Amino acid sequence: MAKYIFVTGGVTSSLGKGIIAASLAKLLQARGLKVTIQKFDPYINIDPGTLNPYEHGECYVTDDGAETDLDLGHYERFLNIPTSQANNVTTGRIYQTVINKERAGDYLGKTVQVIPHITDEIKNRMLLLGKGGKYDIVITEIGGTVGDIESLPFVEAVRQIQWELPEEDCMVVHLTLIPYLKAAKELKTKPTQHSVRMLSQEGVHPNVIVCRTEHPLNDELKKKIALFCNVKPNAVIEAMDASTIYEVPLKMLQEGLDVIVLKKLQINGYAAPELTKWRAFLDKLKYPQSKVTIGLIGKYIELQDAYKSILESFIHAGAINECKVQIVNVHSEFITDENVQEKLKDLDGLLVAPGFGNRGVEGKIIAVKYARENKLPFFGICLGMQMAVIEFARNVLGWTDAHSTEMDKTTTHPVIDLMEEQKNIVNLGGTMRLGAYPCEIQEGSLAHKIYGTTEISERHRHRWEFNNKYIADFENAGLTPSGKNPATGLVEIVELKDHPFFIGVQYHPELKSTVENPQPIFVHFIKAAKAFGDKRDAVKNPLLQSEMI
Ligand code: GLN
């Protein structure tokens, strides 16, 4: 049987519960324990797949095809182990299960109620991953903020689990905010006191309080929080703003969060934390030797969470190259033939982002054209790859109205078309081509050089595909389909022959990049961008050029 840690949040949302949960998990893993993390979200959607990125940030997809909260991405990037459908549960999914059971007659004769039926279902799901001996510790992050009506059943389930399990098998970590009042030059503990009181009223008393703060907490303040919130002073943990999320595990180590947890859970004989790789990564991240500027062409650029995994993948790939990756967000809706040169001229590489629908696609196509013609390193992901195919069809093959049937159903050249299995789909939730599929890579291709193997598996989230009717035309004209699904022949990778680095992938490589295993396309893309930048600098500055010779 595993032990359980619940992470709740108080005062405000967006305090970074996911990062605190992932950091704690990292430390426990570094001490030799088998840990997993799950997230319980209080909204009614069955999963975030149907949510607009503006509402909820990126939708993270697991190997088994679950559309999940972006915090699962943090869990994987920190722990370097895959999550699954079981790691993300919403209120909607809980209710769906209970209602299905009711219709099946499982509760015959009974009135179905929030307590016990909904809370029992929540408890089942909370305890599920801990059964079967795979994990020593299951960390459960409860989405939302304590006091919200919608998170009440989750907190009640935690209360019951705490009551049912032996004391040493379960604990609660509460994350709060200690605001700093500039005018008074003071850190304020009252919101934390209130949020702990609120949690206590719901029957749950936290064992540890982690305090997000912009200024250090002195001993006196810690003691005050401890006294009023009824925990020991060493159970008040300072979580100062960090320059990077990857520093948080080390900050939590300094504060002794893992040791308090191990003591409370009565786990003895744990190893010293093995964080050599993590520290090496952080060193490289903090002290880069060079810099590249990458343009991220997308339509959700106002909200950085919409491209979370892509941005994190660049951090991993930059660190391993000892190179600072500066991202320039370029809104695809505002790119035109007239301004493209001005907007993209200082970039060392161009990434065209995934997306859905018509808005901004013409700008993306113009950007691809610029990258192709100017030999600027190009990386297209999902919709980005589809835009590269359309651009090539229009401007190289001369099919001027070539398009995807997602945007134009009447095009005479549907070079991107709806997948066969998608044609009869009526319900939009959870019905895309989702999760991990194998891909076979052509020997000698750029993709082969990047991955160093011909067999890979990557995760997907799309409905449209490269139309194989045109495959020979593309290949003959120089756009090579260098990766295909071995069973269906579906094109997964395209690359340009006469270009130093031009690759588009139908899948989402960003979902598998972790601190310990940076995703290879990102790593090589940064290398190519570095080479591009060096060459351009050399041309701009002949002195440098002669030095290089
Ligand atoms: N809209 C495209 C499709 O469904 C691309 C999806 C994506 O970029 N994730 O195929």
XYZ file of N, CA, C and O in Angstrom, residues 372-547:
704
model
N 11.590 28.878 -45.577
C 12.052 27.984 -46.665
C 12.993 28.747 -47.599
O 14.074 28.273 -47.921
N 12.592 29.946 -47.993
C 13.379 30.681 -48.989
C 14.677 31.244 -48.414
O 15.655 31.381 -49.126
N 14.659 31.570 -47.133
C 15.851 32.185 -46.538
C 16.726 31.194 -45.782
O 17.645 31.582 -45.071
N 16.403 29.919 -45.956
C 17.172 28.836 -45.311
C 17.268 29.021 -43.795
O 18.266 28.674 -43.145
N 16.218 29.631 -43.250
C 16.133 29.816 -41.797
C 15.660 28.496 -41.185
O 14.683 27.924 -41.667
N 16.346 27.988 -40.136
C 15.906 26.724 -39.521
C 14.418 26.767 -39.181
O 13.952 27.732 -38.559
N 13.710 25.724 -39.601
C 12.256 25.703 -39.449
C 11.817 24.413 -38.766
O 12.314 23.327 -39.065
N 10.859 24.568 -37.865
C 10.316 23.432 -37.124
C 8.802 23.671 -37.026
O 8.361 24.671 -36.462
N 8.044 22.775 -37.631
C 6.583 22.915 -37.602
C 5.973 21.783 -36.798
O 6.337 20.618 -36.985
N 5.074 22.131 -35.891
C 4.459 21.098 -35.058
C 2.963 21.025 -35.358
O 2.249 22.023 -35.254
N 2.516 19.849 -35.718
C 1.104 19.540 -35.978
C 0.525 20.509 -37.010
O 0.843 20.395 -38.185
N -0.271 21.507 -36.603
C -0.770 22.470 -37.584
C 0.416 23.150 -38.285
O 0.340 23.467 -39.469
N 1.504 23.337 -37.584
C 2.708 23.943 -38.160
C 3.255 23.110 -39.305
O 3.704 23.635 -40.333
N 3.207 21.788 -39.145
C 3.647 20.884 -40.215
C 2.669 20.973 -41.389
O 3.059 21.057 -42.554
N 1.383 21.018 -41.072
C 0.367 21.085 -42.124
C 0.522 22.378 -42.931
O 0.368 22.393 -44.150
N 0.896 23.461 -42.257
C 1.107 24.739 -42.944
C 2.316 24.660 -43.883
O 2.319 25.254 -44.958
N 3.326 23.902 -43.471
C 4.514 23.740 -44.311
C 4.141 22.984 -45.592
O 4.624 23.301 -46.682
N 3.264 22.008 -45.450
C 2.833 21.221 -46.614
C 2.026 22.124 -47.562
O 2.234 22.118 -48.776
N 1.135 22.921 -46.991
C 0.301 23.815 -47.812
C 1.171 24.858 -48.527
O 1.008 25.124 -49.713
N 2.122 25.396 -47.780
C 2.999 26.424 -48.370
C 3.745 25.843 -49.572
O 3.820 26.464 -50.636
N 4.260 24.645 -49.398
C 5.026 23.998 -50.473
C 4.115 23.738 -51.671
O 4.495 23.958 -52.825
N 2.907 23.274 -51.382
C 1.962 22.978 -52.467
C 1.658 24.251 -53.265
O 1.659 24.245 -54.497
N 1.425 25.340 -52.549
C 1.062 26.586 -53.240
C 2.231 27.194 -54.001
O 2.107 27.564 -55.158
N 3.381 27.303 -53.317
C 4.459 28.109 -53.877
C 5.520 27.330 -54.637
O 6.264 27.899 -55.411
N 5.613 26.029 -54.411
C 6.585 25.245 -55.180
C 5.852 24.415 -56.244
O 6.204 24.434 -57.421
N 4.800 23.718 -55.826
C 4.071 22.912 -56.802
C 3.125 23.760 -57.653
O 2.627 23.307 -58.676
N 2.872 24.975 -57.218
C 2.053 25.893 -58.003
C 0.557 25.672 -57.882
O -0.216 26.173 -58.696
N 0.135 24.928 -56.870
C -1.310 24.713 -56.675
C -1.824 25.853 -55.797
O -1.872 25.724 -54.557
N -2.189 26.937 -56.412
C -2.385 28.180 -55.656
C -3.492 28.135 -54.608
O -3.452 28.888 -53.647
N -4.497 27.277 -54.822
C -5.553 27.257 -53.795
C -5.405 26.053 -52.854
O -6.344 25.709 -52.133
N -4.235 25.414 -52.837
C -4.034 24.247 -51.955
C -4.343 24.643 -50.511
O -4.016 25.750 -50.075
N -4.979 23.755 -49.799
C -5.331 24.069 -48.410
C -5.632 22.785 -47.638
O -5.569 21.681 -48.188
N -5.971 22.997 -46.376
C -6.472 21.901 -45.553
C -7.990 22.000 -45.591
O -8.532 23.111 -45.565
N -8.668 20.862 -45.611
C -10.143 20.924 -45.631
C -10.686 21.394 -44.278
O -11.866 21.656 -44.150
N -9.806 21.511 -43.291
C -10.236 22.119 -42.029
C -10.608 23.585 -42.255
O -11.522 24.103 -41.640
N -9.851 24.240 -43.147
C -10.079 25.665 -43.382
C -10.849 25.951 -44.666
O -11.503 26.974 -44.775
N -10.705 25.085 -45.641
C -11.365 25.335 -46.931
C -11.857 24.006 -47.508
O -11.069 23.201 -48.027
N -13.142 23.807 -47.454
C -13.707 22.519 -47.902
C -13.775 22.425 -49.417
O -13.947 21.340 -49.968
N -13.636 23.566 -50.102
C -13.842 23.534 -51.549
C -12.526 23.588 -52.349
O -12.557 23.689 -53.577
N -11.401 23.557 -51.663
C -10.116 23.630 -52.365
C -9.994 22.531 -53.424
O -10.453 21.402 -53.202
N -9.321 22.858 -54.542
C -9.137 21.821 -55.576
C -7.946 20.925 -55.227
O -7.761 19.885 -55.820
N -7.116 21.369 -54.293
C -5.973 20.559 -53.846
C -5.994 20.401 -52.328
O -5.271 21.109 -51.613
N -6.806 19.469 -51.824
C -6.866 19.253 -50.358
C -5.636 18.464 -49.892
O -5.715 17.267 -49.612
N -4.510 19.164 -49.789
C -3.259 18.462 -49.463
C -3.247 17.991 -48.006
O -2.485 17.103 -47.630
N -4.063 18.628 -47.177
C -4.288 18.146 -45.806
C -5.781 17.826 -45.724
O -6.620 18.687 -46.003
N -6.088 16.612 -45.358
C -7.500 16.208 -45.377
C -7.868 15.481 -44.082
O -6.990 14.957 -43.377
N -9.160 15.438 -43.842
C -9.639 14.788 -42.627
C -9.297 13.297 -42.688
O -9.482 12.652 -43.716
N -8.802 12.776 -41.567
C -8.476 11.342 -41.527
C -9.736 10.516 -41.737
O -10.809 10.909 -41.271
N -9.569 9.380 -42.386
C -10.716 8.524 -42.705
C -11.555 8.239 -41.448
O -12.774 8.404 -41.445
N -10.870 7.851 -40.369
C -11.626 7.457 -39.163
C -12.314 8.641 -38.480
O -13.089 8.462 -37.556
N -11.992 9.871 -38.937
C -12.604 11.058 -38.322
C -13.886 11.467 -39.037
O -14.638 12.305 -38.549
N -14.117 10.849 -40.223
C -15.181 11.396 -41.086
C -16.578 11.238 -40.504
O -17.440 12.052 -40.777
N -16.805 10.202 -39.713
C -18.168 10.016 -39.200
C -18.327 10.421 -37.745
O -19.318 10.087 -37.105
N -17.330 11.156 -37.242
C -17.391 11.515 -35.822
C -18.389 12.651 -35.578
O -18.415 13.631 -36.324
N -19.219 12.477 -34.568
C -20.215 13.504 -34.257
C -19.801 14.245 -32.986
O -19.765 15.470 -32.937
N -19.465 13.499 -31.942
C -19.066 14.131 -30.682
C -17.631 14.618 -30.765
O -16.743 13.881 -31.211
N -17.373 15.833 -30.283
C -16.019 16.386 -30.428
C -15.092 16.075 -29.247
O -13.882 16.128 -29.371
N -15.656 15.717 -28.097
C -14.814 15.476 -26.908
C -14.105 14.131 -26.960
O -14.744 13.088 -27.105
N -12.785 14.163 -26.847
C -11.999 12.924 -26.736
C -11.968 12.075 -27.992
O -11.673 10.887 -27.938
N -12.259 12.698 -29.166
C -12.355 11.860 -30.370
C -11.272 12.136 -31.410
O -11.332 11.629 -32.517
N -10.290 12.960 -31.076
C -9.198 13.165 -32.038
C -8.307 11.924 -32.076
O -8.496 11.004 -31.276
N -7.341 11.918 -32.983
C -6.335 10.853 -32.939
C -5.405 11.240 -31.798
O -4.659 12.217 -31.889
N -5.460 10.457 -30.731
C -4.808 10.871 -29.491
C -3.787 9.853 -28.985
O -4.001 8.643 -29.111
N -2.724 10.353 -28.421
C -1.787 9.494 -27.707
C -0.651 8.983 -28.582
O -0.426 9.459 -29.697
N 0.070 8.000 -28.048
C 1.307 7.546 -28.691
C 1.032 6.605 -29.854
O 0.216 5.694 -29.750
N 1.726 6.858 -30.965
C 1.708 5.955 -32.121
C 3.144 5.783 -32.590
O 3.935 6.720 -32.507
N 3.442 4.596 -33.137
C 4.800 4.408 -33.642
C 5.000 5.140 -34.969
O 4.037 5.409 -35.681
N 6.240 5.441 -35.255
C 6.577 6.093 -36.531
C 7.880 5.469 -37.034
O 8.822 5.281 -36.265
N 7.894 5.164 -38.323
C 9.101 4.572 -38.921
C 9.824 5.648 -39.715
O 9.223 6.303 -40.567
N 11.092 5.797 -39.433
C 11.848 6.896 -40.044
C 12.721 6.385 -41.187
O 13.357 5.329 -41.081
N 12.719 7.172 -42.269
C 13.534 6.819 -43.438
C 15.018 6.940 -43.105
O 15.456 7.960 -42.556
N 15.768 5.903 -43.490
C 17.215 5.944 -43.214
C 17.865 7.094 -43.971
O 17.487 7.383 -45.105
N 18.833 7.712 -43.332
C 19.592 8.774 -43.987
C 18.890 10.128 -43.984
O 19.437 11.112 -44.474
N 17.692 10.180 -43.468
C 16.959 11.460 -43.457
C 17.463 12.345 -42.309
O 18.200 11.880 -41.428
N 17.000 13.603 -42.313
C 17.333 14.504 -41.205
C 16.745 13.941 -39.904
O 17.395 13.945 -38.854
N 15.511 13.438 -39.991
C 14.860 12.868 -38.799
C 15.685 11.705 -38.240
O 15.812 11.547 -37.015
N 16.257 10.908 -39.136
C 17.084 9.778 -38.712
C 18.311 10.283 -37.963
O 18.688 9.765 -36.903
N 18.906 11.329 -38.518
C 20.092 11.913 -37.870
C 19.712 12.462 -36.480
O 20.442 12.299 -35.496
N 18.557 13.067 -36.408
C 18.110 13.680 -35.149
C 17.848 12.617 -34.085
O 18.321 12.706 -32.956
N 17.074 11.601 -34.454
C 16.653 10.605 -33.458
C 17.702 9.511 -33.246
O 17.701 8.831 -32.220
N 18.549 9.301 -34.268
C 19.558 8.241 -34.165
C 18.945 6.846 -34.209
O 19.575 5.868 -33.817
N 17.732 6.729 -34.674
C 17.059 5.432 -34.780
C 15.967 5.551 -35.855
O 15.585 6.662 -36.243
N 15.476 4.397 -36.304
C 14.416 4.467 -37.326
C 13.042 4.177 -36.729
O 12.034 4.278 -37.412
N 13.024 3.793 -35.461
C 11.717 3.517 -34.847
C 11.496 4.393 -33.632
O 12.259 4.331 -32.667
N 10.468 5.198 -33.705
C 10.170 6.080 -32.575
C 8.684 5.975 -32.226
O 7.904 5.389 -32.984
N 8.327 6.569 -31.089
C 6.922 6.670 -30.729
C 6.707 8.077 -30.190
O 7.478 8.559 -29.358
N 5.706 8.755 -30.716
C 5.426 10.118 -30.250
C 3.917 10.280 -30.058
O 3.133 9.475 -30.547
N 3.554 11.342 -29.352
C 2.133 11.537 -29.008
C 1.408 12.468 -29.988
O 2.015 13.405 -30.491
N 0.138 12.213 -30.159
C -0.642 12.929 -31.169
C -1.894 13.591 -30.586
O -2.423 13.148 -29.587
N -2.350 14.602 -31.329
C -3.652 15.217 -31.012
C -4.115 15.992 -32.240
O -3.880 17.181 -32.381
N -4.732 15.300 -33.160
C -5.180 15.966 -34.399
C -6.272 15.163 -35.091
O -6.497 13.998 -34.772
N -6.939 15.817 -36.071
C -7.959 15.136 -36.878
C -7.571 15.084 -38.355
O -8.005 14.232 -39.084
N -6.757 16.055 -38.792
C -6.406 16.123 -40.208
C -5.036 15.486 -40.432
O -4.256 15.326 -39.472
N -4.774 15.130 -41.690
C -3.520 14.440 -42.004
C -3.024 14.865 -43.385
O -3.771 15.417 -44.198
N -1.789 14.538 -43.660
C -1.187 14.717 -44.982
C -1.951 13.810 -45.935
O -2.148 12.619 -45.652
N -2.395 14.368 -47.064
C -3.182 13.587 -48.022
C -2.238 12.756 -48.910
O -1.554 13.295 -49.788
N -2.230 11.444 -48.707
C -1.268 10.583 -49.396
C -1.461 10.515 -50.911
O -0.587 10.026 -51.621
N -2.596 11.022 -51.377
C -2.841 11.079 -52.817
C -1.733 11.886 -53.521
O -1.393 11.638 -54.669
N -1.172 12.852 -52.809
C -0.199 13.762 -53.423
C 1.247 13.434 -53.068
O 2.156 14.197 -53.361
N 1.442 12.294 -52.426
C 2.765 12.018 -51.836
C 3.892 12.070 -52.875
O 4.951 12.654 -52.627
N 3.642 11.494 -54.067
C 4.697 11.444 -55.094
C 5.039 12.845 -55.587
O 6.220 13.171 -55.792
N 4.003 13.681 -55.750
C 4.257 15.059 -56.221
C 5.186 15.796 -55.261
O 6.127 16.459 -55.676
N 4.891 15.660 -53.992
C 5.718 16.343 -52.986
C 7.144 15.815 -53.002
O 8.113 16.573 -53.007
N 7.228 14.496 -53.015
C 8.550 13.872 -52.940
C 9.403 14.292 -54.150
O 10.562 14.671 -53.993
N 8.806 14.242 -55.322
C 9.563 14.599 -56.542
C 10.018 16.051 -56.524
O 11.061 16.390 -57.051
N 9.213 16.901 -55.875
C 9.562 18.327 -55.868
C 10.477 18.698 -54.701
O 10.911 19.840 -54.582
N 10.770 17.745 -53.784
C 11.771 18.024 -52.744
C 11.277 18.084 -51.317
O 12.050 18.361 -50.404
N 9.987 17.826 -51.082
C 9.510 17.750 -49.689
C 9.335 16.261 -49.365
O 8.419 15.609 -49.876
N 10.229 15.747 -48.534
C 10.277 14.295 -48.304
C 9.423 13.888 -47.118
O 9.587 14.440 -46.034
N 8.553 12.894 -47.310
C 7.858 12.335 -46.148
C 8.782 11.328 -45.468
O 8.832 10.169 -45.834
N 9.524 11.779 -44.474
C 10.614 10.945 -43.949
C 10.209 10.093 -42.751
O 11.000 9.318 -42.235
N 8.974 10.232 -42.310
C 8.498 9.380 -41.209
C 7.054 9.027 -41.453
O 6.245 9.889 -41.820
N 6.736 7.722 -41.287
C 5.349 7.296 -41.527
C 4.902 6.332 -40.446
O 5.721 5.603 -39.879
N 3.609 6.296 -40.234
C 3.065 5.286 -39.339
C 3.166 3.939 -40.054
O 2.673 3.791 -41.173
N 3.821 2.943 -39.438
C 4.074 1.678 -40.153
C 2.790 0.932 -40.523
O 2.762 0.232 -41.524
N 1.728 1.113 -39.751
C 0.503 0.353 -40.033
C -0.371 1.024 -41.091
O -0.936 0.356 -41.950
N -0.442 2.358 -41.051
C -1.410 3.051 -41.914
C -0.763 3.830 -43.056
O -1.455 4.261 -43.980
N 0.538 4.039 -42.984
C 1.215 4.830 -44.006
C 1.003 6.330 -43.827
O 1.426 7.141 -44.639
N 0.349 6.711 -42.758
C 0.096 8.122 -42.485
C 1.421 8.885 -42.307
O 2.307 8.421 -41.595
N 1.521 10.006 -42.985
C 2.786 10.761 -42.939
C 2.912 11.479 -41.590
O 2.037 12.229 -41.193
N 4.025 11.222 -40.920
C 4.250 11.805 -39.589
C 5.305 12.902 -39.613
O 5.316 13.768 -38.762
N 6.243 12.787 -40.601
C 7.337 13.778 -40.661
C 7.533 14.198 -42.122
O 7.524 13.344 -43.009
N 7.694 15.492 -42.337
C 8.128 15.945 -43.662
C 9.392 16.777 -43.479
O 9.562 17.425 -42.446
N 10.268 16.728 -44.480
C 11.461 17.574 -44.421
C 11.864 18.022 -45.815
O 11.571 17.331 -46.798
N 12.533 19.156 -45.877
C 12.945 19.703 -47.161
C 14.332 19.223 -47.500
O 15.223 19.236 -46.652
N 14.496 18.843 -48.760
C 15.810 18.335 -49.172
C 16.891 19.416 -49.130
O 17.903 19.261 -48.473
N 16.617 20.513 -49.855
C 17.680 21.514 -50.009
C 17.568 22.625 -48.981
O 17.310 23.788 -49.314
N 17.742 22.253 -47.762
C 17.602 23.243 -46.683
C 18.395 22.701 -45.500
O 18.357 21.499 -45.227
N 19.123 23.563 -44.776
C 19.933 23.035 -43.660
C 19.103 22.409 -42.542
O 19.530 21.439 -41.919
N 17.915 22.950 -42.278
C 17.089 22.351 -41.221
C 15.656 22.798 -41.432
O 15.266 23.929 -41.109
N 14.856 21.888 -41.986
C 13.445 22.213 -42.233
C 12.663 20.947 -41.969
O 12.720 19.985 -42.735
N 11.947 20.925 -40.858
C 11.247 19.697 -40.476
C 9.861 20.031 -39.921
O 9.686 20.988 -39.161
N 8.894 19.253 -40.338
C 7.542 19.404 -39.797
C 7.059 18.051 -39.304
O 7.280 17.034 -39.966
N 6.433 18.040 -38.153
C 5.963 16.761 -37.600
C 4.482 16.836 -37.261
O 4.013 17.836 -36.718
N 3.772 15.777 -37.602
C 2.334 15.734 -37.342
C 2.044 15.528 -35.846
O 0.998 15.888 -35.346
N 2.999 14.967 -35.152
C 2.819 14.680 -33.727
C 3.315 15.858 -32.868
O 3.759 16.882 -33.403
N 3.245 15.652 -31.552
C 3.640 16.719 -30.614
C 4.884 16.291 -29.830
O 4.760 15.770 -28.716
N 6.071 16.547 -30.387
C 7.292 16.097 -29.702
C 7.493 16.794 -28.364
O 8.145 16.271 -27.470
N 6.912 17.999 -28.222
C 7.107 18.773 -26.993
C 6.548 18.066 -25.761
O 6.931 18.387 -24.638
N 5.655 17.097 -25.977
C 5.023 16.448 -24.822
C 5.943 15.433 -24.161
O 5.628 14.930 -23.084
N 7.037 15.112 -24.822
C 7.912 14.096 -24.213
C 9.279 14.635 -23.789
O 10.169 13.865 -23.435
N 9.436 15.936 -23.803
C 10.727 16.490 -23.392
C 10.778 16.592 -21.865
O 9.838 17.088 -21.242
N 11.850 16.088 -21.279
C 12.004 16.211 -19.827
C 13.401 16.767 -19.524
O 14.260 16.809 -20.409
N 13.598 17.152 -18.271
C 14.910 17.681 -17.873
C 16.009 16.658 -18.198
O 17.066 16.999 -18.720
N 15.733 15.405 -17.892
C 16.774 14.385 -18.098
C 16.828 13.864 -19.524
O 17.840 13.301 -19.940
N 15.750 14.012 -20.267
C 15.713 13.561 -21.663
C 15.142 14.636 -22.573
O 14.009 14.553 -23.010
N 15.946 15.650 -22.891
C 15.434 16.702 -23.775
C 15.035 16.096 -25.124
O 15.686 15.164 -25.598
N 13.985 16.622 -25.714
C 13.478 16.037 -26.954
C 14.476 16.309 -28.096
O 14.888 17.449 -28.296
N 14.837 15.262 -28.861
C 15.915 15.416 -29.852
C 15.651 16.441 -30.953
O 16.600 17.107 -31.390
N 14.409 16.597 -31.424
C 14.211 17.595 -32.503
C 14.498 18.996 -31.970
O 15.162 19.803 -32.629
N 14.031 19.264 -30.758
C 14.300 20.578 -30.154
C 15.813 20.789 -30.002
O 16.333 21.864 -30.277
N 16.500 19.739 -29.556
C 17.954 19.849 -29.336
C 18.665 20.184 -30.652
O 19.504 21.095 -30.708
N 18.286 19.483 -31.724
C 18.953 19.723 -33.014
C 18.516 21.037 -33.655
O 19.282 21.661 -34.386
N 17.297 21.416 -33.382
C 16.798 22.694 -33.904
C 17.632 23.841 -33.309
O 18.033 24.772 -34.019
N 17.909 23.766 -32.033
C 18.728 24.810 -31.389
C 20.148 24.811 -31.973
O 20.723 25.870 -32.240
N 20.679 23.623 -32.200
C 22.017 23.525 -32.833
C 22.000 24.222 -34.197
O 22.895 24.997 -34.526
N 20.968 23.913 -34.979
C 20.865 24.494 -36.325
C 20.696 26.015 -36.229
O 21.279 26.767 -37.025
N 19.920 26.458 -35.248
C 19.702 27.903 -35.079
C 21.014 28.589 -34.706
O 21.322 29.687 -35.182
N 21.801 27.911 -33.869
C 23.105 28.463 -33.476
C 23.994 28.631 -34.705
O 24.628 29.671 -34.905
N 24.022 27.578 -35.529
C 24.865 27.605 -36.741
C 24.392 28.733 -37.658
O 25.199 29.477 -38.224
N 23.081 28.894 -37.781
C 22.523 29.939 -38.642
C 22.947 31.321 -38.131
O 23.392 32.169 -38.887
N 22.804 31.500 -36.818
C 23.146 32.791 -36.208
C 24.625 33.106 -36.390
O 24.992 34.234 -36.737
N 25.480 32.099 -36.177
C 26.931 32.319 -36.310
C 27.278 32.758 -37.727
O 28.066 33.673 -37.945
N 26.647 32.070 -38.694
C 26.945 32.376 -40.089
C 26.504 33.803 -40.426
O 27.235 34.559 -41.067
N 25.322 34.169 -39.944
C 24.810 35.508 -40.235
C 25.698 36.584 -39.604
O 26.044 37.577 -40.236
N 26.132 36.325 -38.361
C 27.017 37.285 -37.706
C 28.310 37.435 -38.494
O 28.850 38.526 -38.627
N 28.776 36.300 -39.017
C 30.027 36.331 -39.760
C 29.869 37.163 -41.030
O 30.761 37.917 -41.416
N 28.703 37.039 -41.677
C 28.461 37.807 -42.894
C 28.365 39.302 -42.553
O 28.914 40.150 -43.242
N 27.669 39.593 -41.449
C 27.489 40.984 -41.023
C 28.821 41.613 -40.648
O 29.060 42.778 -40.837
N 29.680 40.797 -40.070
C 30.931 41.313 -39.552
C 32.108 40.558 -40.175
O 32.521 39.513 -39.698
N 32.674 41.104 -41.264
C 33.726 40.392 -41.998
C 34.937 40.073 -41.133
O 35.638 39.085 -41.364
N 35.177 40.886 -40.120
C 36.306 40.622 -39.219
C 36.135 39.259 -38.563
O 37.048 38.433 -38.529
N 34.880 39.059 -38.095
C 34.538 37.773 -37.481
C 34.730 36.651 -38.481
O 35.211 35.570 -38.162
N 34.316 36.954 -39.731
C 34.388 35.938 -40.772
C 35.829 35.472 -40.948
O 36.116 34.288 -40.994
N 36.748 36.458 -40.988
C 38.130 36.061 -41.186
C 38.644 35.287 -39.967
O 39.413 34.347 -40.096
N 38.163 35.673 -38.800
C 38.552 34.912 -37.598
C 38.107 33.476 -37.699
O 38.806 32.549 -37.335
